[in-house]
JSON list of C-alpha atoms in Angstrom, two decimals:
[
{"chain": "A", "resi": 168, "resn": "UNK", "atom": "CA", "xyz": [-96.91, 2.80, 86.26]},
{"chain": "A", "resi": 169, "resn": "UNK", "atom": "CA", "xyz": [-96.64, 5.27, 88.88]},
{"chain": "A", "resi": 170, "resn": "UNK", "atom": "CA", "xyz": [-93.15, 6.92, 89.78]},
{"chain": "A", "resi": 171, "resn": "UNK", "atom": "CA", "xyz": [-93.68, 5.21, 93.34]},
{"chain": "A", "resi": 172, "resn": "UNK", "atom": "CA", "xyz": [-94.20, 1.73, 91.98]},
{"chain": "A", "resi": 173, "resn": "UNK", "atom": "CA", "xyz": [-91.13, 2.15, 89.83]},
{"chain": "A", "resi": 174, "resn": "UNK", "atom": "CA", "xyz": [-89.02, 3.35, 92.43]},
{"chain": "A", "resi": 175, "resn": "UNK", "atom": "CA", "xyz": [-90.07, 0.55, 94.71]},
{"chain": "A", "resi": 176, "resn": "UNK", "atom": "CA", "xyz": [-89.31, -2.16, 92.20]},
{"chain": "A", "resi": 177, "resn": "UNK", "atom": "CA", "xyz": [-86.18, -0.45, 91.48]},
{"chain": "A", "resi": 178, "resn": "UNK", "atom": "CA", "xyz": [-85.18, -0.52, 95.17]},
{"chain": "A", "resi": 179, "resn": "UNK", "atom": "CA", "xyz": [-85.96, -4.04, 95.50]},
{"chain": "A", "resi": 180, "resn": "UNK", "atom": "CA", "xyz": [-83.57, -4.90, 92.73]},
{"chain": "A", "resi": 181, "resn": "UNK", "atom": "CA", "xyz": [-80.90, -2.73, 93.88]},
{"chain": "A", "resi": 182, "resn": "UNK", "atom": "CA", "xyz": [-80.98, -3.48, 97.55]},
{"chain": "A", "resi": 183, "resn": "UNK", "atom": "CA", "xyz": [-81.47, -7.01, 96.76]},
{"chain": "A", "resi": 184, "resn": "UNK", "atom": "CA", "xyz": [-78.41, -7.16, 94.61]},
{"chain": "A", "resi": 185, "resn": "UNK", "atom": "CA", "xyz": [-76.33, -5.95, 97.74]},
{"chain": "A", "resi": 186, "resn": "UNK", "atom": "CA", "xyz": [-77.67, -8.37, 99.92]},
{"chain": "A", "resi": 187, "resn": "UNK", "atom": "CA", "xyz": [-77.06, -11.17, 97.31]},
{"chain": "A", "resi": 188, "resn": "UNK", "atom": "CA", "xyz": [-73.26, -9.71, 96.83]},
{"chain": "A", "resi": 189, "resn": "UNK", "atom": "CA", "xyz": [-72.99, -10.37, 100.64]},
{"chain": "A", "resi": 190, "resn": "UNK", "atom": "CA", "xyz": [-74.45, -13.91, 100.34]},
{"chain": "A", "resi": 191, "resn": "UNK", "atom": "CA", "xyz": [-71.84, -14.57, 97.57]},
{"chain": "A", "resi": 192, "resn": "UNK", "atom": "CA", "xyz": [-68.96, -13.31, 99.94]},
{"chain": "A", "resi": 193, "resn": "UNK", "atom": "CA", "xyz": [-69.61, -15.88, 102.33]},
{"chain": "A", "resi": 194, "resn": "UNK", "atom": "CA", "xyz": [-69.79, -18.69, 99.79]},
{"chain": "A", "resi": 195, "resn": "UNK", "atom": "CA", "xyz": [-67.27, -17.80, 97.28]},
{"chain": "A", "resi": 196, "resn": "UNK", "atom": "CA", "xyz": [-63.54, -19.38, 97.74]},
{"chain": "A", "resi": 197, "resn": "UNK", "atom": "CA", "xyz": [-60.98, -17.26, 99.07]},
{"chain": "A", "resi": 198, "resn": "UNK", "atom": "CA", "xyz": [-58.97, -16.88, 96.00]},
{"chain": "A", "resi": 199, "resn": "UNK", "atom": "CA", "xyz": [-61.98, -15.23, 94.31]},
{"chain": "A", "resi": 200, "resn": "UNK", "atom": "CA", "xyz": [-61.81, -12.38, 96.62]},
{"chain": "A", "resi": 201, "resn": "UNK", "atom": "CA", "xyz": [-58.04, -11.87, 96.65]},
{"chain": "A", "resi": 202, "resn": "UNK", "atom": "CA", "xyz": [-56.41, -8.40, 96.34]},
{"chain": "A", "resi": 203, "resn": "UNK", "atom": "CA", "xyz": [-55.96, -9.03, 92.46]},
{"chain": "A", "resi": 204, "resn": "UNK", "atom": "CA", "xyz": [-59.60, -10.16, 92.26]},
{"chain": "A", "resi": 205, "resn": "UNK", "atom": "CA", "xyz": [-60.85, -7.21, 94.30]},
{"chain": "A", "resi": 206, "resn": "UNK", "atom": "CA", "xyz": [-59.04, -4.84, 92.02]},
{"chain": "A", "resi": 207, "resn": "UNK", "atom": "CA", "xyz": [-60.42, -6.40, 88.81]},
{"chain": "A", "resi": 208, "resn": "UNK", "atom": "CA", "xyz": [-63.90, -6.00, 90.32]},
{"chain": "A", "resi": 209, "resn": "UNK", "atom": "CA", "xyz": [-63.49, -2.25, 91.34]},
{"chain": "A", "resi": 210, "resn": "UNK", "atom": "CA", "xyz": [-62.04, -1.61, 87.74]},
{"chain": "A", "resi": 211, "resn": "UNK", "atom": "CA", "xyz": [-65.04, -3.24, 86.08]},
{"chain": "A", "resi": 212, "resn": "UNK", "atom": "CA", "xyz": [-67.57, -1.65, 88.32]},
{"chain": "A", "resi": 213, "resn": "UNK", "atom": "CA", "xyz": [-65.83, 1.83, 87.94]},
{"chain": "A", "resi": 214, "resn": "UNK", "atom": "CA", "xyz": [-66.99, 1.59, 84.37]},
{"chain": "A", "resi": 215, "resn": "UNK", "atom": "CA", "xyz": [-70.46, 0.90, 85.30]},
{"chain": "A", "resi": 216, "resn": "UNK", "atom": "CA", "xyz": [-70.59, 3.52, 87.74]},
{"chain": "A", "resi": 217, "resn": "UNK", "atom": "CA", "xyz": [-69.32, 6.09, 85.12]},
{"chain": "A", "resi": 218, "resn": "UNK", "atom": "CA", "xyz": [-72.15, 4.95, 82.66]},
{"chain": "A", "resi": 219, "resn": "UNK", "atom": "CA", "xyz": [-74.96, 5.10, 85.61]},
{"chain": "A", "resi": 220, "resn": "UNK", "atom": "CA", "xyz": [-73.73, 8.49, 86.41]},
{"chain": "A", "resi": 221, "resn": "UNK", "atom": "CA", "xyz": [-73.85, 9.88, 82.76]},
{"chain": "A", "resi": 222, "resn": "UNK", "atom": "CA", "xyz": [-77.36, 8.15, 82.43]},
{"chain": "A", "resi": 223, "resn": "UNK", "atom": "CA", "xyz": [-78.57, 9.68, 85.51]},
{"chain": "A", "resi": 224, "resn": "UNK", "atom": "CA", "xyz": [-77.28, 13.32, 84.42]},
{"chain": "A", "resi": 225, "resn": "UNK", "atom": "CA", "xyz": [-79.30, 12.68, 81.19]},
{"chain": "A", "resi": 226, "resn": "UNK", "atom": "CA", "xyz": [-82.36, 11.68, 82.92]},
{"chain": "A", "resi": 227, "resn": "UNK", "atom": "CA", "xyz": [-82.05, 14.90, 85.12]},
{"chain": "A", "resi": 228, "resn": "UNK", "atom": "CA", "xyz": [-81.48, 17.13, 82.21]},
{"chain": "A", "resi": 229, "resn": "UNK", "atom": "CA", "xyz": [-84.59, 15.67, 80.18]},
{"chain": "A", "resi": 230, "resn": "UNK", "atom": "CA", "xyz": [-86.72, 15.91, 83.28]},
{"chain": "A", "resi": 231, "resn": "UNK", "atom": "CA", "xyz": [-85.68, 19.67, 83.90]},
{"chain": "A", "resi": 232, "resn": "UNK", "atom": "CA", "xyz": [-86.40, 20.26, 80.27]},
{"chain": "A", "resi": 233, "resn": "UNK", "atom": "CA", "xyz": [-90.00, 19.04, 80.29]},
{"chain": "A", "resi": 234, "resn": "UNK", "atom": "CA", "xyz": [-90.65, 20.73, 83.62]},
{"chain": "A", "resi": 235, "resn": "UNK", "atom": "CA", "xyz": [-89.32, 24.01, 82.35]},
{"chain": "A", "resi": 236, "resn": "UNK", "atom": "CA", "xyz": [-91.06, 23.61, 78.71]},
{"chain": "A", "resi": 237, "resn": "UNK", "atom": "CA", "xyz": [-94.47, 23.15, 80.76]},
{"chain": "A", "resi": 238, "resn": "UNK", "atom": "CA", "xyz": [-93.87, 26.09, 82.90]},
{"chain": "A", "resi": 239, "resn": "UNK", "atom": "CA", "xyz": [-93.31, 28.32, 79.81]},
{"chain": "A", "resi": 240, "resn": "UNK", "atom": "CA", "xyz": [-96.47, 26.93, 78.22]},
{"chain": "A", "resi": 241, "resn": "UNK", "atom": "CA", "xyz": [-98.34, 27.71, 81.19]},
{"chain": "A", "resi": 242, "resn": "UNK", "atom": "CA", "xyz": [-97.24, 31.42, 81.29]},
{"chain": "A", "resi": 243, "resn": "UNK", "atom": "CA", "xyz": [-97.65, 31.72, 77.50]},
{"chain": "A", "resi": 244, "resn": "UNK", "atom": "CA", "xyz": [-101.18, 30.50, 77.77]},
{"chain": "A", "resi": 245, "resn": "UNK", "atom": "CA", "xyz": [-102.26, 32.76, 80.56]},
{"chain": "A", "resi": 246, "resn": "UNK", "atom": "CA", "xyz": [-100.60, 35.67, 78.70]},
{"chain": "A", "resi": 247, "resn": "UNK", "atom": "CA", "xyz": [-102.48, 34.90, 75.48]},
{"chain": "A", "resi": 248, "resn": "UNK", "atom": "CA", "xyz": [-105.96, 34.47, 77.51]},
{"chain": "A", "resi": 249, "resn": "UNK", "atom": "CA", "xyz": [-105.49, 37.62, 79.02]},
{"chain": "A", "resi": 250, "resn": "UNK", "atom": "CA", "xyz": [-104.47, 39.41, 75.72]},
{"chain": "A", "resi": 251, "resn": "UNK", "atom": "CA", "xyz": [-107.42, 37.70, 73.95]},
{"chain": "A", "resi": 252, "resn": "UNK", "atom": "CA", "xyz": [-109.62, 39.16, 76.55]},
{"chain": "A", "resi": 253, "resn": "UNK", "atom": "CA", "xyz": [-108.68, 42.77, 76.32]},
{"chain": "A", "resi": 254, "resn": "UNK", "atom": "CA", "xyz": [-108.89, 42.48, 72.60]},
{"chain": "A", "resi": 255, "resn": "UNK", "atom": "CA", "xyz": [-112.47, 41.17, 72.90]},
{"chain": "A", "resi": 256, "resn": "UNK", "atom": "CA", "xyz": [-113.16, 43.72, 75.59]},
{"chain": "A", "resi": 257, "resn": "UNK", "atom": "CA", "xyz": [-111.98, 46.58, 73.11]},
{"chain": "A", "resi": 258, "resn": "UNK", "atom": "CA", "xyz": [-114.26, 45.00, 70.26]},
{"chain": "A", "resi": 259, "resn": "UNK", "atom": "CA", "xyz": [-117.38, 45.82, 72.10]},
{"chain": "A", "resi": 260, "resn": "UNK", "atom": "CA", "xyz": [-120.38, 44.40, 73.96]},
{"chain": "A", "resi": 261, "resn": "UNK", "atom": "CA", "xyz": [-120.96, 41.75, 71.48]},
{"chain": "A", "resi": 262, "resn": "UNK", "atom": "CA", "xyz": [-118.24, 39.61, 72.90]},
{"chain": "A", "resi": 263, "resn": "UNK", "atom": "CA", "xyz": [-119.34, 39.56, 76.70]},
{"chain": "A", "resi": 264, "resn": "UNK", "atom": "CA", "xyz": [-120.71, 36.02, 76.37]},
{"chain": "A", "resi": 265, "resn": "UNK", "atom": "CA", "xyz": [-117.40, 34.82, 74.79]},
{"chain": "A", "resi": 266, "resn": "UNK", "atom": "CA", "xyz": [-115.26, 36.68, 77.55]},
{"chain": "A", "resi": 267, "resn": "UNK", "atom": "CA", "xyz": [-117.56, 34.70, 80.16]},
{"chain": "A", "resi": 268, "resn": "UNK", "atom": "CA", "xyz": [-116.68, 31.49, 78.32]},
{"chain": "A", "resi": 269, "resn": "UNK", "atom": "CA", "xyz": [-112.88, 32.46, 78.31]},
{"chain": "A", "resi": 270, "resn": "UNK", "atom": "CA", "xyz": [-113.18, 32.89, 82.06]},
{"chain": "A", "resi": 271, "resn": "UNK", "atom": "CA", "xyz": [-114.87, 29.37, 82.46]},
{"chain": "A", "resi": 272, "resn": "UNK", "atom": "CA", "xyz": [-111.99, 28.17, 80.45]},
{"chain": "A", "resi": 273, "resn": "UNK", "atom": "CA", "xyz": [-109.19, 29.36, 82.88]},
{"chain": "A", "resi": 274, "resn": "UNK", "atom": "CA", "xyz": [-111.21, 28.21, 85.92]},
{"chain": "A", "resi": 275, "resn": "UNK", "atom": "CA", "xyz": [-111.34, 24.72, 84.27]},
{"chain": "A", "resi": 276, "resn": "UNK", "atom": "CA", "xyz": [-107.57, 24.96, 83.56]},
{"chain": "A", "resi": 277, "resn": "UNK", "atom": "CA", "xyz": [-106.69, 25.95, 87.05]},
{"chain": "A", "resi": 278, "resn": "UNK", "atom": "CA", "xyz": [-108.91, 23.09, 88.64]},
{"chain": "A", "resi": 279, "resn": "UNK", "atom": "CA", "xyz": [-107.05, 20.59, 86.34]},
{"chain": "A", "resi": 280, "resn": "UNK", "atom": "CA", "xyz": [-103.47, 21.92, 87.36]},
{"chain": "A", "resi": 281, "resn": "UNK", "atom": "CA", "xyz": [-104.66, 21.62, 91.12]},
{"chain": "A", "resi": 282, "resn": "UNK", "atom": "CA", "xyz": [-106.35, 18.12, 90.80]},
{"chain": "A", "resi": 283, "resn": "UNK", "atom": "CA", "xyz": [-104.42, 15.85, 93.09]},
{"chain": "A", "resi": 284, "resn": "UNK", "atom": "CA", "xyz": [-106.84, 12.86, 92.68]},
{"chain": "A", "resi": 285, "resn": "UNK", "atom": "CA", "xyz": [-104.22, 11.26, 90.41]},
{"chain": "A", "resi": 286, "resn": "UNK", "atom": "CA", "xyz": [-106.68, 10.75, 87.58]},
{"chain": "A", "resi": 287, "resn": "UNK", "atom": "CA", "xyz": [-105.21, 11.39, 84.22]},
{"chain": "A", "resi": 288, "resn": "UNK", "atom": "CA", "xyz": [-108.00, 13.43, 82.57]},
{"chain": "A", "resi": 289, "resn": "UNK", "atom": "CA", "xyz": [-107.88, 13.35, 78.73]},
{"chain": "A", "resi": 290, "resn": "UNK", "atom": "CA", "xyz": [-106.25, 16.81, 77.67]},
{"chain": "A", "resi": 291, "resn": "UNK", "atom": "CA", "xyz": [-108.62, 19.45, 76.35]},
{"chain": "A", "resi": 292, "resn": "UNK", "atom": "CA", "xyz": [-110.87, 20.48, 79.24]},
{"chain": "A", "resi": 293, "resn": "UNK", "atom": "CA", "xyz": [-109.04, 23.48, 80.00]},
{"chain": "A", "resi": 294, "resn": "UNK", "atom": "CA", "xyz": [-108.30, 24.01, 76.35]},
{"chain": "A", "resi": 295, "resn": "UNK", "atom": "CA", "xyz": [-111.67, 23.89, 74.65]},
{"chain": "A", "resi": 296, "resn": "UNK", "atom": "CA", "xyz": [-111.50, 27.34, 73.07]},
{"chain": "A", "resi": 297, "resn": "UNK", "atom": "CA", "xyz": [-113.41, 26.51, 70.07]},
{"chain": "A", "resi": 298, "resn": "UNK", "atom": "CA", "xyz": [-116.66, 27.62, 71.31]},
{"chain": "A", "resi": 299, "resn": "UNK", "atom": "CA", "xyz": [-115.17, 31.14, 71.61]},
{"chain": "A", "resi": 300, "resn": "UNK", "atom": "CA", "xyz": [-113.61, 30.71, 68.09]},
{"chain": "A", "resi": 301, "resn": "UNK", "atom": "CA", "xyz": [-117.00, 29.89, 66.83]},
{"chain": "A", "resi": 302, "resn": "UNK", "atom": "CA", "xyz": [-118.39, 33.16, 68.39]},
{"chain": "A", "resi": 303, "resn": "UNK", "atom": "CA", "xyz": [-115.51, 35.16, 66.89]},
{"chain": "A", "resi": 304, "resn": "UNK", "atom": "CA", "xyz": [-116.31, 33.87, 63.50]},
{"chain": "A", "resi": 305, "resn": "UNK", "atom": "CA", "xyz": [-120.02, 34.74, 63.86]},
{"chain": "A", "resi": 306, "resn": "UNK", "atom": "CA", "xyz": [-119.25, 38.45, 64.44]},
{"chain": "A", "resi": 307, "resn": "UNK", "atom": "CA", "xyz": [-120.26, 41.06, 61.95]},
{"chain": "A", "resi": 308, "resn": "UNK", "atom": "CA", "xyz": [-117.69, 43.74, 62.33]},
{"chain": "A", "resi": 309, "resn": "UNK", "atom": "CA", "xyz": [-118.85, 47.32, 61.46]},
{"chain": "A", "resi": 310, "resn": "UNK", "atom": "CA", "xyz": [-115.70, 49.35, 61.49]},
{"chain": "A", "resi": 311, "resn": "UNK", "atom": "CA", "xyz": [-112.14, 48.73, 60.18]},
{"chain": "A", "resi": 312, "resn": "UNK", "atom": "CA", "xyz": [-110.92, 48.59, 63.78]},
{"chain": "A", "resi": 313, "resn": "UNK", "atom": "CA", "xyz": [-113.55, 45.96, 64.53]},
{"chain": "A", "resi": 314, "resn": "UNK", "atom": "CA", "xyz": [-112.40, 43.82, 61.53]},
{"chain": "A", "resi": 315, "resn": "UNK", "atom": "CA", "xyz": [-108.78, 44.17, 62.81]},
{"chain": "A", "resi": 316, "resn": "UNK", "atom": "CA", "xyz": [-109.67, 43.05, 66.49]},
{"chain": "A", "resi": 317, "resn": "UNK", "atom": "CA", "xyz": [-111.72, 40.24, 65.06]},
{"chain": "A", "resi": 318, "resn": "UNK", "atom": "CA", "xyz": [-108.62, 38.97, 63.05]},
{"chain": "A", "resi": 319, "resn": "UNK", "atom": "CA", "xyz": [-106.27, 39.48, 66.05]},
{"chain": "A", "resi": 320, "resn": "UNK", "atom": "CA", "xyz": [-108.77, 37.65, 68.42]},
{"chain": "A", "resi": 321, "resn": "UNK", "atom": "CA", "xyz": [-108.99, 34.73, 65.91]},
{"chain": "A", "resi": 322, "resn": "UNK", "atom": "CA", "xyz": [-105.26, 34.66, 65.73]},
{"chain": "A", "resi": 323, "resn": "UNK", "atom": "CA", "xyz": [-104.82, 34.54, 69.45]},
{"chain": "A", "resi": 324, "resn": "UNK", "atom": "CA", "xyz": [-107.52, 31.97, 69.93]},
{"chain": "A", "resi": 325, "resn": "UNK", "atom": "CA", "xyz": [-105.68, 29.67, 67.49]},
{"chain": "A", "resi": 326, "resn": "UNK", "atom": "CA", "xyz": [-102.34, 30.04, 69.28]},
{"chain": "A", "resi": 327, "resn": "UNK", "atom": "CA", "xyz": [-104.38, 28.82, 72.53]},
{"chain": "A", "resi": 328, "resn": "UNK", "atom": "CA", "xyz": [-105.89, 26.02, 70.59]},
{"chain": "A", "resi": 329, "resn": "UNK", "atom": "CA", "xyz": [-102.36, 24.85, 69.54]},
{"chain": "A", "resi": 330, "resn": "UNK", "atom": "CA", "xyz": [-101.39, 24.76, 73.28]},
{"chain": "A", "resi": 331, "resn": "UNK", "atom": "CA", "xyz": [-103.68, 21.84, 73.55]},
{"chain": "A", "resi": 332, "resn": "UNK", "atom": "CA", "xyz": [-101.56, 19.67, 71.39]},
{"chain": "A", "resi": 333, "resn": "UNK", "atom": "CA", "xyz": [-98.44, 20.78, 73.01]},
{"chain": "A", "resi": 334, "resn": "UNK", "atom": "CA", "xyz": [-99.89, 19.71, 76.44]},
{"chain": "A", "resi": 335, "resn": "UNK", "atom": "CA", "xyz": [-100.85, 16.45, 75.04]},
{"chain": "A", "resi": 336, "resn": "UNK", "atom": "CA", "xyz": [-97.29, 15.74, 73.90]},
{"chain": "A", "resi": 337, "resn": "UNK", "atom": "CA", "xyz": [-95.85, 16.72, 77.44]},
{"chain": "A", "resi": 338, "resn": "UNK", "atom": "CA", "xyz": [-98.54, 14.73, 79.42]},
{"chain": "A", "resi": 339, "resn": "UNK", "atom": "CA", "xyz": [-97.58, 11.68, 77.15]},
{"chain": "A", "resi": 340, "resn": "UNK", "atom": "CA", "xyz": [-93.86, 12.12, 77.76]},
{"chain": "A", "resi": 341, "resn": "UNK", "atom": "CA", "xyz": [-91.86, 9.61, 79.80]},
{"chain": "A", "resi": 342, "resn": "UNK", "atom": "CA", "xyz": [-88.72, 7.85, 79.69]},
{"chain": "A", "resi": 343, "resn": "UNK", "atom": "CA", "xyz": [-88.20, 4.58, 77.37]},
{"chain": "A", "resi": 344, "resn": "UNK", "atom": "CA", "xyz": [-88.86, 1.71, 79.59]},
{"chain": "A", "resi": 345, "resn": "UNK", "atom": "CA", "xyz": [-85.78, -0.13, 78.32]},
{"chain": "A", "resi": 346, "resn": "UNK", "atom": "CA", "xyz": [-83.57, 2.88, 79.31]},
{"chain": "A", "resi": 347, "resn": "UNK", "atom": "CA", "xyz": [-84.86, 2.55, 82.81]},
{"chain": "A", "resi": 348, "resn": "UNK", "atom": "CA", "xyz": [-84.39, -1.27, 82.99]},
{"chain": "A", "resi": 349, "resn": "UNK", "atom": "CA", "xyz": [-80.78, -0.89, 81.78]},
{"chain": "A", "resi": 350, "resn": "UNK", "atom": "CA", "xyz": [-80.24, 2.05, 84.50]},
{"chain": "A", "resi": 351, "resn": "UNK", "atom": "CA", "xyz": [-81.74, -0.18, 87.20]},
{"chain": "A", "resi": 352, "resn": "UNK", "atom": "CA", "xyz": [-79.50, -3.34, 86.09]},
{"chain": "A", "resi": 353, "resn": "UNK", "atom": "CA", "xyz": [-76.47, -1.08, 86.21]},
{"chain": "A", "resi": 354, "resn": "UNK", "atom": "CA", "xyz": [-77.17, 0.19, 89.64]},
{"chain": "A", "resi": 355, "resn": "UNK", "atom": "CA", "xyz": [-77.94, -3.29, 90.66]},
{"chain": "A", "resi": 356, "resn": "UNK", "atom": "CA", "xyz": [-74.31, -4.60, 89.71]},
{"chain": "A", "resi": 357, "resn": "UNK", "atom": "CA", "xyz": [-72.87, -1.60, 91.40]},
{"chain": "A", "resi": 358, "resn": "UNK", "atom": "CA", "xyz": [-74.39, -2.55, 94.71]},
{"chain": "A", "resi": 359, "resn": "UNK", "atom": "CA", "xyz": [-73.89, -6.16, 94.26]},
{"chain": "A", "resi": 360, "resn": "UNK", "atom": "CA", "xyz": [-70.35, -5.34, 93.95]},
{"chain": "A", "resi": 361, "resn": "UNK", "atom": "CA", "xyz": [-70.30, -3.23, 96.89]},
{"chain": "A", "resi": 362, "resn": "UNK", "atom": "CA", "xyz": [-71.92, -6.27, 98.89]},
{"chain": "A", "resi": 363, "resn": "UNK", "atom": "CA", "xyz": [-69.43, -8.50, 97.63]},
{"chain": "A", "resi": 364, "resn": "UNK", "atom": "CA", "xyz": [-66.38, -6.48, 98.75]},
{"chain": "A", "resi": 365, "resn": "UNK", "atom": "CA", "xyz": [-67.87, -5.26, 102.05]},
{"chain": "A", "resi": 366, "resn": "UNK", "atom": "CA", "xyz": [-67.99, -7.10, 105.17]},
{"chain": "A", "resi": 367, "resn": "UNK", "atom": "CA", "xyz": [-71.55, -8.15, 106.24]},
{"chain": "A", "resi": 368, "resn": "UNK", "atom": "CA", "xyz": [-72.31, -6.35, 109.31]},
{"chain": "A", "resi": 369, "resn": "UNK", "atom": "CA", "xyz": [-75.06, -4.27, 110.34]},
{"chain": "A", "resi": 370, "resn": "UNK", "atom": "CA", "xyz": [-73.38, -0.98, 109.53]},
{"chain": "A", "resi": 371, "resn": "UNK", "atom": "CA", "xyz": [-72.75, -2.00, 106.10]},
{"chain": "A", "resi": 372, "resn": "UNK", "atom": "CA", "xyz": [-76.16, -3.24, 105.46]},
{"chain": "A", "resi": 373, "resn": "UNK", "atom": "CA", "xyz": [-77.84, -0.10, 106.92]},
{"chain": "A", "resi": 374, "resn": "UNK", "atom": "CA", "xyz": [-75.55, 2.06, 104.67]},
{"chain": "A", "resi": 375, "resn": "UNK", "atom": "CA", "xyz": [-76.31, -0.05, 101.57]},
{"chain": "A", "resi": 376, "resn": "UNK", "atom": "CA", "xyz": [-80.19, 0.31, 102.49]},
{"chain": "A", "resi": 377, "resn": "UNK", "atom": "CA", "xyz": [-79.91, 4.05, 102.86]},
{"chain": "A", "resi": 378, "resn": "UNK", "atom": "CA", "xyz": [-77.78, 4.70, 99.67]},
{"chain": "A", "resi": 379, "resn": "UNK", "atom": "CA", "xyz": [-80.35, 2.27, 97.59]},
{"chain": "A", "resi": 380, "resn": "UNK", "atom": "CA", "xyz": [-83.12, 4.24, 98.96]},
{"chain": "A", "resi": 381, "resn": "UNK", "atom": "CA", "xyz": [-81.35, 7.49, 98.06]},
{"chain": "A", "resi": 382, "resn": "UNK", "atom": "CA", "xyz": [-80.90, 6.49, 94.36]},
{"chain": "A", "resi": 383, "resn": "UNK", "atom": "CA", "xyz": [-84.44, 5.11, 94.02]},
{"chain": "A", "resi": 384, "resn": "UNK", "atom": "CA", "xyz": [-85.65, 8.30, 95.43]},
{"chain": "A", "resi": 385, "resn": "UNK", "atom": "CA", "xyz": [-83.84, 10.24, 93.03]},
{"chain": "A", "resi": 386, "resn": "UNK", "atom": "CA", "xyz": [-85.29, 8.00, 90.33]},
{"chain": "A", "resi": 387, "resn": "UNK", "atom": "CA", "xyz": [-88.70, 8.62, 91.59]},
{"chain": "A", "resi": 388, "resn": "UNK", "atom": "CA", "xyz": [-88.26, 12.44, 91.40]},
{"chain": "A", "resi": 389, "resn": "UNK", "atom": "CA", "xyz": [-86.89, 12.55, 88.11]},
{"chain": "A", "resi": 390, "resn": "UNK", "atom": "CA", "xyz": [-89.90, 10.35, 86.65]},
{"chain": "A", "resi": 391, "resn": "UNK", "atom": "CA", "xyz": [-92.28, 12.64, 88.54]},
{"chain": "A", "resi": 392, "resn": "UNK", "atom": "CA", "xyz": [-90.93, 15.93, 87.15]},
{"chain": "A", "resi": 393, "resn": "UNK", "atom": "CA", "xyz": [-90.93, 14.46, 83.53]},
{"chain": "A", "resi": 394, "resn": "UNK", "atom": "CA", "xyz": [-94.99, 14.58, 84.15]},
{"chain": "A", "resi": 395, "resn": "UNK", "atom": "CA", "xyz": [-95.42, 18.32, 85.30]},
{"chain": "A", "resi": 396, "resn": "UNK", "atom": "CA", "xyz": [-99.21, 18.24, 84.89]},
{"chain": "A", "resi": 397, "resn": "UNK", "atom": "CA", "xyz": [-99.68, 14.93, 86.54]},
{"chain": "A", "resi": 398, "resn": "UNK", "atom": "CA", "xyz": [-97.23, 14.26, 89.27]},
{"chain": "A", "resi": 399, "resn": "UNK", "atom": "CA", "xyz": [-96.50, 15.43, 92.78]},
{"chain": "A", "resi": 400, "resn": "UNK", "atom": "CA", "xyz": [-94.32, 18.16, 91.32]},
{"chain": "A", "resi": 401, "resn": "UNK", "atom": "CA", "xyz": [-96.17, 20.34, 89.15]},
{"chain": "A", "resi": 402, "resn": "UNK", "atom": "CA", "xyz": [-95.78, 23.53, 87.44]},
{"chain": "A", "resi": 403, "resn": "UNK", "atom": "CA", "xyz": [-96.80, 26.57, 89.45]},
{"chain": "A", "resi": 404, "resn": "UNK", "atom": "CA", "xyz": [-100.56, 27.84, 89.01]},
{"chain": "A", "resi": 405, "resn": "UNK", "atom": "CA", "xyz": [-99.61, 31.56, 89.61]},
{"chain": "A", "resi": 406, "resn": "UNK", "atom": "CA", "xyz": [-99.99, 32.57, 86.07]},
{"chain": "A", "resi": 407, "resn": "UNK", "atom": "CA", "xyz": [-103.38, 31.00, 85.90]},
{"chain": "A", "resi": 408, "resn": "UNK", "atom": "CA", "xyz": [-104.43, 32.61, 89.25]},
{"chain": "A", "resi": 409, "resn": "UNK", "atom": "CA", "xyz": [-103.38, 35.99, 87.81]},
{"chain": "A", "resi": 410, "resn": "UNK", "atom": "CA", "xyz": [-105.38, 35.35, 84.58]},
{"chain": "A", "resi": 411, "resn": "UNK", "atom": "CA", "xyz": [-108.34, 34.47, 86.55]},
{"chain": "A", "resi": 412, "resn": "UNK", "atom": "CA", "xyz": [-108.33, 37.53, 88.48]},
{"chain": "A", "resi": 413, "resn": "UNK", "atom": "CA", "xyz": [-108.03, 39.85, 85.36]},
{"chain": "A", "resi": 414, "resn": "UNK", "atom": "CA", "xyz": [-109.94, 37.95, 82.69]},
{"chain": "A", "resi": 415, "resn": "UNK", "atom": "CA", "xyz": [-113.59, 39.17, 82.08]},
{"chain": "A", "resi": 416, "resn": "UNK", "atom": "CA", "xyz": [-113.06, 42.39, 83.81]},
{"chain": "A", "resi": 417, "resn": "UNK", "atom": "CA", "xyz": [-114.07, 45.84, 82.36]}
]
């Protein structure tokens, strides 16, 4: 389910709970909203508010970590591709075809990062370095330097191939569904208490509407950031563009 769909459902529950609280306010007997009752409600919801704040903090930290890890992976991948290209360039003209394949690899990865169609492509299109590895294994080095360069190139290509599975883990990320359900339930309880204790006028309704919209917008941004290759907030493609400019050059 997309972050916006989750945010829309969360908004309906949270703002709906506030409206339900207002409805109950007009139906409950007066002693249910006495000063003592209001104090007890405030104390109970303060606990829920604290738990909600802690949960949102954990979500933000988790999403930020996923986003930072994806950015570091992209920069590392681009650096290894450039280093692999230079190693093959020093090997000799026999690697010309493999260097061209490496450039196509960067172009494919860049197109995947910039894809805004919303389609979740299976990982691997921009990571399929196996043809380059096959070409490196088929080389017949003639000197000690070429043997070292071949070994180094195979090592780098293996590290690039490992990034494929690292990206798979990142794309398969996401918060546990039950965690989000409980968080939305807590927020709904908070807004229900707001509606229960506040007078039902247009100013209060508008304020609760804006606050509910703000909270759900934060949830949308957090969930979107947790998918740094697929969401609206994506990792920068600057390292890939730099690699594309320099790879397969004399």
